[in-house]
Coordinates of C-alpha atoms in Angstrom, one line a residue:
X1134 CA 66.8 59.5 111.5
X1135 CA 66.0 60.9 108.1
X1136 CA 63.4 58.2 107.6
X1137 CA 61.4 59.2 110.6
X1138 CA 61.7 62.8 109.7
X1139 CA 60.4 62.2 106.2
X1140 CA 57.5 60.3 107.7
X1141 CA 56.5 63.2 109.9
X1142 CA 56.9 65.6 107.0
X1143 CA 54.6 63.6 104.8
X1144 CA 51.9 64.0 107.4
X1145 CA 52.6 67.7 107.9
X1146 CA 54.9 69.6 105.5
X1147 CA 55.1 72.7 107.7
X1148 CA 55.9 70.9 110.9
X1149 CA 58.7 73.2 112.5
X1150 CA 60.2 70.5 114.7
X1151 CA 60.4 68.0 111.8
X1152 CA 62.0 70.6 109.5
X1153 CA 64.5 71.5 112.3
X1154 CA 65.4 67.8 112.7
X1155 CA 65.9 67.4 109.0
X1156 CA 68.2 70.4 108.8
X1157 CA 70.3 69.2 111.8
X1158 CA 70.6 65.7 110.3
X1159 CA 71.8 67.1 107.0
X1160 CA 74.4 69.2 108.8
X1161 CA 75.6 66.1 110.7
X1162 CA 76.0 64.3 107.4
X1163 CA 78.0 67.3 106.0
X1164 CA 75.2 68.1 103.4
X1165 CA 75.4 71.9 104.0
X1166 CA 74.0 72.9 100.7
X1167 CA 70.9 70.7 101.1
X1168 CA 70.4 71.9 104.6
X1169 CA 70.6 75.5 103.5
X1170 CA 68.2 74.8 100.6
X1171 CA 65.6 73.4 103.1
X1172 CA 65.9 76.5 105.3
X1173 CA 65.5 78.8 102.3
X1174 CA 62.5 77.0 100.9
X1175 CA 60.6 77.1 104.3
X1176 CA 61.4 80.7 105.3
X1177 CA 57.8 81.3 106.4
X1178 CA 57.9 78.4 108.9
X1179 CA 61.7 78.5 109.7
X1180 CA 62.1 82.1 110.7
X1181 CA 65.5 83.7 111.5
X1182 CA 64.8 83.5 115.2
X1183 CA 64.0 79.8 115.1
X1184 CA 66.9 78.5 113.0
X1185 CA 69.4 81.4 112.8
X1186 CA 72.3 79.3 114.1
X1187 CA 71.9 76.4 111.7
X1188 CA 71.6 78.8 108.7
X1189 CA 74.6 80.9 109.8
X1190 CA 76.6 77.7 110.4
X1191 CA 75.8 76.3 106.9
X1192 CA 76.8 79.6 105.3
X1193 CA 80.1 79.6 107.4
X1194 CA 80.9 76.0 106.3
X1195 CA 80.2 76.9 102.7
X1196 CA 82.7 79.8 103.0
X1197 CA 79.9 82.4 102.6
X1198 CA 81.4 84.4 105.5
X1199 CA 79.7 87.7 104.8
X1200 CA 76.3 86.1 104.6
X1201 CA 76.9 84.2 107.8
X1202 CA 77.7 87.5 109.5
X1203 CA 74.5 89.1 108.3
X1204 CA 72.5 86.1 109.5
X1205 CA 74.0 86.3 113.0
X1206 CA 73.5 90.1 113.2
X1207 CA 69.9 89.8 112.1
X1208 CA 69.0 87.3 114.9
X1209 CA 66.8 88.9 117.6
X1210 CA 68.3 86.8 120.4
X1211 CA 72.1 86.3 120.7
X1212 CA 72.6 82.9 122.2
X1213 CA 75.9 81.5 123.3
X1214 CA 76.1 79.3 120.2
X1215 CA 75.6 82.4 118.0
X1216 CA 78.3 84.2 119.9
X1217 CA 80.8 81.3 119.4
X1218 CA 80.0 81.3 115.7
X1219 CA 80.3 85.1 115.6
X1220 CA 83.8 84.9 117.0
X1221 CA 84.8 82.4 114.3
X1222 CA 83.2 84.5 111.5
X1223 CA 85.1 87.7 112.7
X1224 CA 88.4 85.7 112.8
X1225 CA 87.8 84.6 109.2
X1226 CA 87.1 88.1 108.1
X1227 CA 90.4 89.2 109.9
X1228 CA 88.5 91.7 112.1
X1229 CA 90.8 90.8 115.0
X1230 CA 89.9 93.6 117.5
X1231 CA 86.2 92.7 117.4
X1232 CA 87.0 89.0 117.5
X1233 CA 89.2 89.5 120.7
X1234 CA 86.4 91.4 122.4
X1235 CA 83.8 88.7 121.5
X1236 CA 86.0 85.9 122.9
X1237 CA 86.7 87.8 126.1
X1238 CA 83.0 88.3 126.6
X1239 CA 82.4 84.6 126.1
X1240 CA 85.1 83.5 128.6
X1241 CA 83.8 86.0 131.1
X1242 CA 80.1 85.0 130.9
X1243 CA 80.2 81.3 130.4
X1244 CA 81.3 78.3 132.4
X1245 CA 81.2 74.9 130.7
X1246 CA 83.5 72.2 129.4
X1247 CA 84.4 74.3 126.3
X1248 CA 86.4 76.9 128.3
X1249 CA 89.8 75.4 127.1
X1250 CA 88.7 75.7 123.4
X1251 CA 87.7 79.3 123.9
X1252 CA 91.1 80.2 125.5
X1253 CA 92.8 78.5 122.5
X1254 CA 90.8 80.6 120.1
X1255 CA 91.6 83.7 122.1
X1256 CA 95.3 83.0 121.9
X1257 CA 95.0 82.4 118.1
X1258 CA 93.5 85.9 117.7
X1259 CA 96.4 87.4 119.7
X1260 CA 98.9 85.5 117.5
X1261 CA 97.2 86.8 114.3
X1262 CA 97.3 90.4 115.6
X1263 CA 101.0 90.0 116.4
X1264 CA 101.8 88.4 113.0
X1265 CA 99.7 90.3 110.5
X1266 CA 99.0 93.7 112.2
X1267 CA 102.4 93.9 114.1
X1268 CA 100.4 94.7 117.3
X1269 CA 102.3 94.1 120.6
X1270 CA 100.2 91.4 122.3
X1271 CA 99.1 91.8 125.8
X1272 CA 99.8 89.1 128.4
X1273 CA 96.5 87.3 128.8
X1274 CA 97.8 85.1 131.6
X1275 CA 96.8 81.8 129.8
X1276 CA 98.4 78.7 131.2
X1277 CA 100.1 76.7 128.5
X1278 CA 98.3 73.4 129.5
X1279 CA 97.8 72.2 125.9
X1280 CA 100.0 72.1 122.8
X1281 CA 97.5 74.3 120.9
X1282 CA 98.0 77.1 123.5
X1283 CA 101.7 76.7 123.4
X1284 CA 101.8 76.8 119.6
X1285 CA 99.7 80.0 119.4
X1286 CA 102.0 81.7 121.9
X1287 CA 105.0 80.7 119.8
X1288 CA 103.3 82.3 116.7
X1289 CA 102.8 85.5 118.7
X1290 CA 106.6 85.5 119.6
X1291 CA 107.5 85.1 115.9
X1292 CA 105.4 88.1 115.1
X1293 CA 107.5 90.1 117.7
X1294 CA 110.7 88.8 116.2
X1295 CA 111.7 86.7 119.3
X1296 CA 112.7 83.7 117.3
X1297 CA 114.8 81.8 119.9
X1298 CA 112.0 82.0 122.5
X1299 CA 109.5 81.0 119.8
X1300 CA 111.6 77.9 119.0
X1301 CA 111.6 76.8 122.7
X1302 CA 107.8 77.2 122.8
X1303 CA 107.4 75.1 119.7
X1304 CA 109.7 72.4 121.2
X1305 CA 107.5 72.4 124.3
X1306 CA 104.4 72.2 122.1
X1307 CA 105.8 69.2 120.3
X1308 CA 106.4 67.4 123.7
X1309 CA 102.9 68.1 124.9
X1310 CA 101.4 66.9 121.6
X1311 CA 103.3 63.6 121.8
X1312 CA 102.2 63.1 125.4
X1313 CA 98.6 63.8 124.8
X1314 CA 98.3 61.7 121.6
X1315 CA 100.3 58.8 122.9
X1316 CA 97.8 58.3 125.7
X1317 CA 95.2 57.2 123.1
X1318 CA 95.9 53.6 122.1
X1319 CA 94.1 54.0 118.8
X1320 CA 96.5 56.8 117.6
X1321 CA 99.4 55.6 115.5
X1322 CA 102.8 57.1 115.0
X1323 CA 101.7 58.3 111.6
X1324 CA 98.8 60.2 113.1
X1325 CA 101.1 61.8 115.6
X1326 CA 103.5 62.9 112.9
X1327 CA 100.6 64.3 110.9
X1328 CA 99.5 66.3 113.9
X1329 CA 103.0 67.6 114.5
X1330 CA 103.4 68.7 110.8
X1331 CA 102.1 72.2 111.5
X1332 CA 104.5 72.6 114.5
X1333 CA 107.5 71.4 112.4
X1334 CA 106.5 73.7 109.6
X1335 CA 106.7 76.7 112.0
X1336 CA 110.1 75.4 113.2
X1337 CA 111.3 75.3 109.7
X1338 CA 110.0 78.9 109.1
X1339 CA 112.1 80.1 112.1
X1340 CA 115.2 78.4 110.8
X1341 CA 114.6 80.1 107.4
X1342 CA 114.3 83.5 109.2
X1343 CA 117.6 82.8 111.1
X1344 CA 119.4 82.0 107.8
X1345 CA 119.6 78.3 108.3
X1346 CA 118.1 77.6 104.9
X1347 CA 119.6 74.1 104.5
X1348 CA 118.0 72.9 107.7
X1349 CA 114.7 74.6 106.9
X1350 CA 114.6 73.1 103.4
X1351 CA 115.3 69.6 104.8
X1352 CA 112.4 69.9 107.3
X1353 CA 110.0 71.4 104.7
X1354 CA 110.7 68.4 102.4
X1355 CA 110.1 65.9 105.2
X1356 CA 106.7 67.5 105.9
X1357 CA 105.7 67.3 102.2
X1358 CA 106.7 63.6 102.1
X1359 CA 104.1 63.0 104.9
X1360 CA 101.4 64.2 102.5
X1361 CA 99.3 66.1 105.1
X1362 CA 95.6 66.7 104.4
X1363 CA 95.8 70.4 105.3
X1364 CA 96.1 72.2 101.9
X1365 CA 96.8 75.5 103.6
X1366 CA 99.9 74.0 105.3
X1367 CA 101.2 72.5 102.1
X1368 CA 100.7 75.8 100.2
X1369 CA 102.7 77.8 102.8
X1370 CA 105.5 75.2 102.8
X1371 CA 105.7 75.2 99.0
X1372 CA 105.8 79.0 98.9
X1373 CA 108.6 79.1 101.5
X1374 CA 110.6 76.6 99.5
X1375 CA 110.1 78.8 96.4
X1376 CA 111.5 81.8 98.3
X1377 CA 114.6 79.7 99.3
X1378 CA 115.2 78.6 95.7
X1379 CA 114.8 82.2 94.3
X1380 CA 116.2 82.1 90.8
X1381 CA 118.0 78.8 91.3
X1382 CA 116.5 75.3 91.1
X1383 CA 113.6 76.7 89.0
X1384 CA 112.3 73.2 88.0
X1385 CA 111.7 72.4 91.7
X1386 CA 109.9 75.7 92.2
X1387 CA 107.6 75.0 89.2
X1388 CA 106.6 71.7 90.8
X1389 CA 106.1 73.3 94.2
X1390 CA 103.9 76.1 92.8
X1391 CA 101.3 73.5 91.9
X1392 CA 100.7 72.9 95.6
X1393 CA 99.7 76.6 96.1
X1394 CA 97.0 76.2 93.5
X1395 CA 95.1 73.4 95.3
X1396 CA 91.4 73.6 95.8
X1397 CA 90.3 75.4 99.0
X1398 CA 93.6 77.1 99.7
X1399 CA 92.0 80.6 99.5
X1400 CA 89.7 79.6 102.4
X1401 CA 92.6 78.4 104.6
X1402 CA 95.0 81.3 104.4
X1403 CA 94.9 84.9 105.4
X1404 CA 94.9 87.7 102.8
X1405 CA 98.5 88.5 103.3
X1406 CA 99.6 84.9 102.9
X1407 CA 97.6 84.6 99.6
X1408 CA 99.1 87.9 98.4
X1409 CA 102.7 86.8 99.2
X1410 CA 102.1 83.6 97.2
X1411 CA 100.9 85.6 94.2
X1412 CA 103.9 87.8 94.4
X1413 CA 106.2 84.8 94.3
X1414 CA 104.3 83.4 91.4
X1415 CA 105.0 86.6 89.5
X1416 CA 108.7 86.5 90.4
X1417 CA 108.9 82.9 89.4
X1418 CA 107.4 83.7 86.0
X1419 CA 110.0 86.5 85.6
X1420 CA 112.9 84.1 86.5
X1421 CA 111.6 81.5 84.0
X1422 CA 111.4 84.1 81.2
X1423 CA 107.6 84.0 81.0
X1424 CA 107.2 87.7 80.3
X1425 CA 103.5 87.7 79.5
X1426 CA 102.6 85.6 82.5
X1427 CA 104.7 87.9 84.7
X1428 CA 103.0 91.0 83.4
X1429 CA 99.5 89.4 83.8
X1430 CA 100.1 88.4 87.4
X1431 CA 101.7 91.7 88.4
X1432 CA 98.9 93.7 86.8
X1433 CA 96.3 91.6 88.6
X1434 CA 98.1 92.3 91.9
X1435 CA 98.3 96.0 91.2
X1436 CA 94.5 96.1 90.5
X1437 CA 93.9 94.4 93.9
X1438 CA 96.3 96.6 95.8
X1439 CA 96.9 99.8 93.9
X1440 CA 99.2 101.3 96.6
X1441 CA 101.4 98.3 97.0
X1442 CA 105.0 98.6 95.9
X1443 CA 105.8 95.1 94.8
X1444 CA 103.6 94.8 91.7
X1445 CA 105.2 97.9 90.2
X1446 CA 108.7 96.9 91.1
X1447 CA 108.2 93.4 89.5
X1448 CA 106.9 95.1 86.3
X1449 CA 110.0 97.4 86.3
X1450 CA 112.3 94.5 86.9
X1451 CA 110.7 92.6 83.9
X1452 CA 111.2 95.6 81.7
X1453 CA 114.9 95.9 82.8
X1454 CA 115.4 92.2 81.8
X1455 CA 114.0 93.2 78.4
X1456 CA 116.6 96.1 78.2
X1457 CA 113.8 98.7 78.4
X1458 CA 115.3 100.8 81.2
X1459 CA 113.7 104.1 80.0
X1460 CA 110.2 102.5 80.1
X1461 CA 110.9 101.1 83.5
X1462 CA 111.9 104.5 84.9
X1463 CA 108.8 106.1 83.4
X1464 CA 106.6 103.5 85.0
X1465 CA 108.2 104.1 88.4
X1466 CA 107.9 107.9 87.9
X1467 CA 104.2 107.6 87.2
X1468 CA 103.6 105.5 90.3
X1469 CA 105.6 107.9 92.5
X1470 CA 103.5 110.8 91.3
X1471 CA 100.2 108.9 92.0
X1472 CA 101.3 107.6 95.4
X1473 CA 103.5 110.2 97.2
X1474 CA 103.5 108.2 100.4
X1475 CA 105.5 105.4 98.7
X1476 CA 107.6 107.8 96.6
X1477 CA 110.9 107.4 98.6
X1478 CA 111.3 103.6 97.9
X1479 CA 110.3 104.1 94.2
X1480 CA 112.8 107.0 93.8
X1481 CA 115.6 104.9 95.3
X1482 CA 114.9 102.2 92.7
X1483 CA 114.9 104.9 89.9
X1484 CA 118.3 106.2 91.1
X1485 CA 119.7 102.7 91.0
X1486 CA 118.5 102.3 87.4
X1487 CA 120.0 105.6 86.4
X1488 CA 123.4 104.6 87.9
X1489 CA 123.1 101.3 85.9
X1490 CA 122.7 103.4 82.8
X1491 CA 125.7 105.5 83.7
X1492 CA 123.7 108.7 84.4
X1493 CA 125.2 109.4 87.9
X1494 CA 124.3 113.1 87.9
X1495 CA 120.6 112.3 87.2
X1496 CA 120.7 109.7 89.9
X1497 CA 121.9 112.3 92.3
X1498 CA 119.1 114.7 91.3
X1499 CA 116.5 111.9 92.0
X1500 CA 118.1 111.1 95.4
X1501 CA 118.1 114.8 96.4
X1502 CA 114.4 115.1 95.6
X1503 CA 113.7 112.7 98.5
X1504 CA 113.2 115.3 101.2
X1505 CA 112.7 112.9 104.1
X1506 CA 116.1 111.3 103.5
X1507 CA 118.2 114.3 102.5
X1508 CA 119.7 114.8 106.0
X1509 CA 120.4 111.1 106.7
X1510 CA 124.1 110.2 107.1
X1511 CA 123.8 107.3 104.6
X1512 CA 122.2 109.5 101.9
X1513 CA 124.8 112.3 102.5
X1514 CA 127.6 109.8 102.2
X1515 CA 126.2 108.3 99.0
X1516 CA 125.6 111.7 97.3
X1517 CA 129.1 113.0 98.3
X1518 CA 130.7 109.8 96.9
X1519 CA 128.8 110.1 93.6
X1520 CA 129.5 113.8 93.2
X1521 CA 133.2 113.2 93.9
X1522 CA 133.2 110.4 91.3
X1523 CA 131.8 113.0 88.8
X1524 CA 134.4 115.6 90.1
X1525 CA 131.5 118.0 91.1
X1526 CA 133.0 119.2 94.4
X1527 CA 130.7 122.2 94.7
X1528 CA 127.6 120.0 94.6
X1529 CA 129.2 117.7 97.2
X1530 CA 129.9 120.6 99.5
X1531 CA 126.3 121.8 99.0
X1532 CA 125.0 118.4 100.2
X1533 CA 127.0 118.7 103.4
X1534 CA 125.8 122.3 103.9
X1535 CA 122.1 121.4 103.5
X1536 CA 122.4 118.5 105.9
X1537 CA 124.3 120.6 108.6
X1538 CA 121.7 123.3 108.3
X1539 CA 118.9 120.8 108.9
X1540 CA 120.6 119.5 112.0
X1541 CA 121.2 123.0 113.3
X1542 CA 117.5 123.7 113.0
X1543 CA 116.0 120.5 114.4
X1544 CA 118.8 118.5 116.2
X1545 CA 121.6 120.9 117.1
X1546 CA 122.9 118.8 120.0
X1547 CA 122.8 115.5 118.0
X1548 CA 126.2 113.7 117.7
X1549 CA 125.4 113.2 114.0
X1550 CA 125.5 117.0 113.6
X1551 CA 129.0 117.3 114.9
X1552 CA 130.1 114.3 112.9
X1553 CA 128.8 115.8 109.7
X1554 CA 130.7 119.1 110.4
X1555 CA 133.9 117.1 110.9
X1556 CA 133.4 115.1 107.7
X1557 CA 132.6 118.3 105.8
X1558 CA 135.9 119.9 107.1
X1559 CA 137.9 116.8 106.2
X1560 CA 136.4 116.7 102.7
X1561 CA 137.1 120.4 102.1
X1562 CA 140.7 120.1 103.3
X1563 CA 141.2 117.1 101.0
X1564 CA 140.0 119.2 98.0
X1565 CA 141.8 122.4 98.8
X1566 CA 139.0 124.4 100.3
X1567 CA 141.0 125.4 103.3
X1568 CA 139.2 128.6 104.3
X1569 CA 135.8 126.8 104.2
X1570 CA 137.3 124.0 106.2
X1571 CA 138.7 126.4 108.8
X1572 CA 135.2 127.9 109.5
X1573 CA 133.8 124.3 110.1
X1574 CA 136.7 123.4 112.4
X1575 CA 136.3 126.7 114.3
X1576 CA 132.6 125.8 114.8
X1577 CA 133.6 122.4 116.1
X1578 CA 136.1 123.9 118.5
X1579 CA 133.6 126.3 119.9
X1580 CA 131.3 123.4 120.6
X1581 CA 134.0 121.6 122.5
X1582 CA 137.1 123.7 123.4
X1583 CA 138.7 120.7 125.1
X1584 CA 138.8 118.7 121.9
X1585 CA 142.6 118.5 121.2
X1586 CA 142.0 116.6 117.9
X1587 CA 139.9 119.4 116.5
X1588 CA 142.4 122.0 117.7
X1589 CA 145.3 120.2 116.0
X1590 CA 143.3 120.0 112.7
X1591 CA 142.6 123.7 113.0
X1592 CA 146.3 124.6 113.6
X1593 CA 147.3 122.4 110.7
X1594 CA 144.8 124.2 108.4
X1595 CA 145.8 127.6 109.6
X1596 CA 149.5 126.8 109.0
X1597 CA 148.7 126.6 105.3
X1598 CA 146.8 129.9 105.2
X1599 CA 147.8 132.0 108.1
X1600 CA 151.0 130.8 110.0
X1601 CA 150.8 133.6 112.6
X1602 CA 147.3 132.5 113.6
X1603 CA 148.5 128.9 113.8
X1604 CA 151.2 130.0 116.3
X1605 CA 148.6 131.8 118.4
X1606 CA 146.3 128.7 118.5
X1607 CA 149.2 126.4 119.3
X1608 CA 149.5 128.0 122.7
X1609 CA 146.2 126.4 123.6
X1610 CA 147.7 122.9 123.1
X1611 CA 148.3 121.1 126.3
X1612 CA 151.9 120.4 127.4
X1613 CA 153.6 117.1 126.7
X1614 CA 153.6 116.2 130.4
X1615 CA 149.8 116.5 130.7
X1616 CA 149.4 114.4 127.5
X1617 CA 151.6 111.6 128.6
X1618 CA 149.7 108.4 128.9
X1619 CA 150.4 105.7 131.4
X1620 CA 150.9 102.7 129.2
X1621 CA 152.2 99.3 130.4
X1622 CA 154.4 98.4 127.4
X1623 CA 154.9 94.8 128.5
X1624 CA 151.1 94.3 128.9
X1625 CA 150.5 95.8 125.5
X1626 CA 153.0 93.6 123.8
X1627 CA 151.7 90.5 125.5
X1628 CA 148.1 91.3 124.7
X1629 CA 146.0 89.0 122.6
X1630 CA 145.8 91.4 119.6
X1631 CA 149.5 92.4 119.6
X1632 CA 151.2 91.8 116.3
X1633 CA 154.6 91.7 117.9
X1634 CA 155.3 88.9 120.4
X1635 CA 158.3 89.3 122.5
X1636 CA 160.4 86.2 123.0
X1637 CA 160.9 85.4 126.6
X1638 CA 164.6 85.1 127.4
X1639 CA 165.8 82.0 129.2
X1640 CA 167.2 82.2 132.7
X1641 CA 170.9 83.3 132.7
X1642 CA 173.2 82.7 135.5
X1643 CA 176.9 83.6 136.5
X1644 CA 179.2 84.6 133.7
X1645 CA 176.6 84.4 131.0
X1646 CA 174.6 87.3 132.6
X1647 CA 177.8 89.4 132.9
X1648 CA 178.6 88.8 129.2
X1649 CA 175.1 89.8 128.2
X1650 CA 175.2 92.9 130.3
X1651 CA 178.6 93.9 128.9
X1652 CA 178.2 93.1 125.3
X1653 CA 174.6 93.9 124.9
X1654 CA 172.5 92.3 122.3
X1655 CA 174.6 90.6 119.6
X1656 CA 173.1 89.6 116.3
X1657 CA 173.7 85.9 115.5
X1658 CA 175.6 85.4 112.3
X1659 CA 173.8 83.2 109.8
X1660 CA 175.9 80.3 108.6
X1661 CA 176.1 80.1 104.8
X1662 CA 175.1 76.8 103.4
X1663 CA 177.4 75.1 101.0
X1664 CA 176.0 74.8 97.5
X1665 CA 175.2 71.3 96.2
X1666 CA 177.3 70.0 93.4
X1667 CA 176.2 67.6 90.6
X1668 CA 176.6 63.9 91.2
X1669 CA 178.9 63.5 88.2
X1670 CA 181.0 66.6 89.1
X1671 CA 184.7 66.1 88.3
X1672 CA 187.0 68.6 90.0
X1673 CA 189.8 67.9 87.5
X1674 CA 187.6 69.1 84.6
X1675 CA 187.1 72.9 84.2
X1676 CA 183.4 73.9 84.1
X1677 CA 181.9 75.1 80.9
X1678 CA 181.9 79.0 81.0
X1679 CA 178.7 79.0 78.9
X1680 CA 176.8 76.6 81.2
X1681 CA 174.4 79.3 82.4
X1682 CA 173.2 80.1 78.9
X1683 CA 170.4 78.2 77.3
X1684 CA 171.6 75.4 75.0
X1685 CA 170.5 77.3 71.8
X1686 CA 172.6 80.3 72.7
X1687 CA 175.8 78.4 73.3
X1688 CA 178.7 78.7 70.7
X1689 CA 179.0 74.9 70.2
X1690 CA 175.3 74.3 69.7
X1691 CA 174.7 72.8 66.2
X1692 CA 171.0 72.1 66.4
X1693 CA 169.2 68.8 66.6
X1694 CA 169.9 66.1 64.0
X1695 CA 166.7 65.3 62.2
X1696 CA 165.8 61.6 61.7
X1697 CA 167.8 60.4 64.6
X1698 CA 164.9 58.5 66.1
X1699 CA 163.7 57.2 62.8
X1700 CA 166.7 54.8 62.6
X1701 CA 165.6 53.1 65.9
X1702 CA 161.9 52.6 65.0
X1703 CA 160.7 49.2 63.9
X1704 CA 164.1 47.5 64.2
X1705 CA 164.5 44.1 65.8
X1706 CA 161.9 41.9 67.5
X1707 CA 159.7 42.9 70.4
X1708 CA 161.8 43.7 73.5
X1709 CA 165.2 43.9 71.6
X1710 CA 167.6 46.8 72.2
X1711 CA 169.3 49.0 69.6
X1712 CA 172.8 48.2 70.9
X1713 CA 173.6 45.9 67.9
X1714 CA 172.3 48.2 65.3
X1715 CA 174.4 51.1 66.7
X1716 CA 177.6 49.0 66.5
X1717 CA 176.9 48.2 62.9
X1718 CA 176.2 51.9 62.0
X1719 CA 179.0 53.2 59.7
X1720 CA 178.5 56.8 60.9
X1721 CA 179.5 55.8 64.4
X1722 CA 183.0 54.5 63.6
X1723 CA 186.2 55.6 65.4
X1724 CA 187.2 57.9 62.5
X1725 CA 184.2 60.2 63.0
X1726 CA 184.6 62.8 65.8
X1727 CA 182.5 62.2 68.9
X1728 CA 179.8 64.7 69.7
X1729 CA 179.7 63.6 73.3
X1730 CA 181.8 61.3 75.4
X1731 CA 180.7 57.7 75.6
X1732 CA 179.2 57.1 79.0
X1733 CA 181.4 55.1 81.2
X1734 CA 184.7 55.5 79.1
X1735 CA 187.9 56.6 80.9
X1736 CA 189.8 58.4 78.1
X1737 CA 187.0 60.6 76.9
X1738 CA 188.7 63.9 76.1
X1739 CA 191.8 64.7 74.1
X1740 CA 191.5 68.5 73.8
X1741 CA 189.9 71.4 75.7
X1742 CA 187.6 72.2 72.7
X1743 CA 185.8 68.8 73.1
X1744 CA 185.1 69.2 76.8
X1745 CA 181.4 68.8 77.7
X1746 CA 180.4 70.4 80.9
X1747 CA 179.6 68.2 83.9
X1748 CA 175.9 69.2 83.9
X1749 CA 175.3 67.7 80.5
X1750 CA 177.2 64.5 81.1
X1751 CA 175.1 61.4 81.7
X1752 CA 176.0 59.5 84.9
X1753 CA 178.2 56.6 84.4
X1754 CA 176.6 53.2 84.2
X1755 CA 173.2 54.5 83.0
X1756 CA 173.0 52.1 80.0
X1757 CA 173.8 49.2 82.2
X1758 CA 170.8 50.0 84.5
X1759 CA 168.6 50.2 81.4
X1760 CA 169.8 46.8 80.2
X1761 CA 169.0 45.3 83.6
X1762 CA 165.5 46.7 83.5
X1763 CA 164.9 45.4 80.1
X1764 CA 166.1 41.9 81.2
X1765 CA 163.7 42.0 84.1
X1766 CA 160.9 42.9 81.8
X1767 CA 161.7 40.0 79.5
X1768 CA 161.7 37.6 82.4
X1769 CA 158.4 38.8 83.8
X1770 CA 156.6 39.5 80.5
X1771 CA 155.0 37.3 77.9
X1772 CA 156.9 35.6 75.1
X1773 CA 157.5 36.9 71.6
X1774 CA 155.1 37.0 68.7

């Protein structure tokens, strides 16, 4: 105990054993600074050979990794304890090749109860190499007896891009974890879920890579609700949620970015993970219109990694948001000149900005300056399209010529070479360059004299320039008999992709078959449907000849009478009709000529001039139905005022 140690130290301050015991006790209590202070104040007594492991361990736990490495390397005797710690230090320094060699040596030369832990650490190193250095991991032959080993193997598979296999490994790791922890009676379900959080986080990452963003987001949020103590896990999950949100749901991203700033995160994650988080912070600042913050973060990232593309691209994007396209292009141009190795990606971005400004010709010049991409089919296609848009046919043909010459020099037998020649010939024919197209087609035909399609194109081109030559070449065409194809028409028509489906005729017997054979196929005559007549149609009344014209264009239209409805407003008690008022109206007496026949009257018309077409007659009995409805409303409704 500390009391007994202090007793011995009061008797003899330089007692080596007592000092060692004090240091070990302080380490056990987690007081690493105090333990290191004791070691440093008694350097004469506690030499590096005596207490090298304790000193290196304290430095390791205080995240002084470089100092821990120096302490281990300065020790005269390399014990197994120091070798174990040496492997951990190398892993934290991301020196994976040396770390792998150290663990292999440990496994080979030691036999104790910690062999399973060493194998787990070895698999973690392999997974890190696969993930961060893109190194194809070798098969170590480790049996997946624990969920840690299974988890590390899944991480290695993710680094190789084998996502489905990795998901199966993670599911197996989850089962093994539940089995091993459920055997302990003191472990609760919450403890199991907390231990499974890192496995579930990796599952969500696979879902995100597979494009299942909704499922990934749901699983990420479930892990955050558990409030795991691992700040590194929370930071990674928060960062992944921010990448899913992108420029949407910015408020949620602002909350999640706080988790990436937790204390101790920098000691839990790799350099590439921390760098990715900083990149996303800069992008989030850009999306939230924090221009100064975005510039500050991207400049800091550029100073840390001068050759990295993303900081410069983020700065250029921010300038474009501020409508400073010329300044953005200048920034990219300077970076391309300083770092020629990354010039291709930068020049592609510059070309895109030029196109956005409408400078298509300048964009083409930038693209043609990328020498390593000049012969690529995608680049050739893009340049030809852009030059065609600008009606610069000569430059487009020059692009084809340069690409064809490159393939003739380096990959003459490549199928891409022949494809480019054919595309060039088609392009020249389309734009009236027949003689140039003929030379390309002749080159193609020499390469493959049995190519009937090329020969047909060549004959077609010669027919426009030299008909006699076309006749001579046409003799090389195969005969129609040799070109006949054996095609099963019925099978073709009944195939799944056929657009025409033949109707199967029913079985015909006796006279019906003879009629069909004699008469052949007879088209069925469609029966004409009788037109529908109005309900109040009267055959005795001649229809109005102007019934197809709009009402305003008819000869008898006199316009609407203004104030017609005003007479009916506010007359009578609630629920009363206007029948009585209309009878007392002097303007509606028998002497005045009727404008329309009274509904339901028999003798409605006396002359042809007063005939109203049937379409505009109201059906007989309409007022009666209205009266019935009003009576029903009176019965069912409330009383008067």
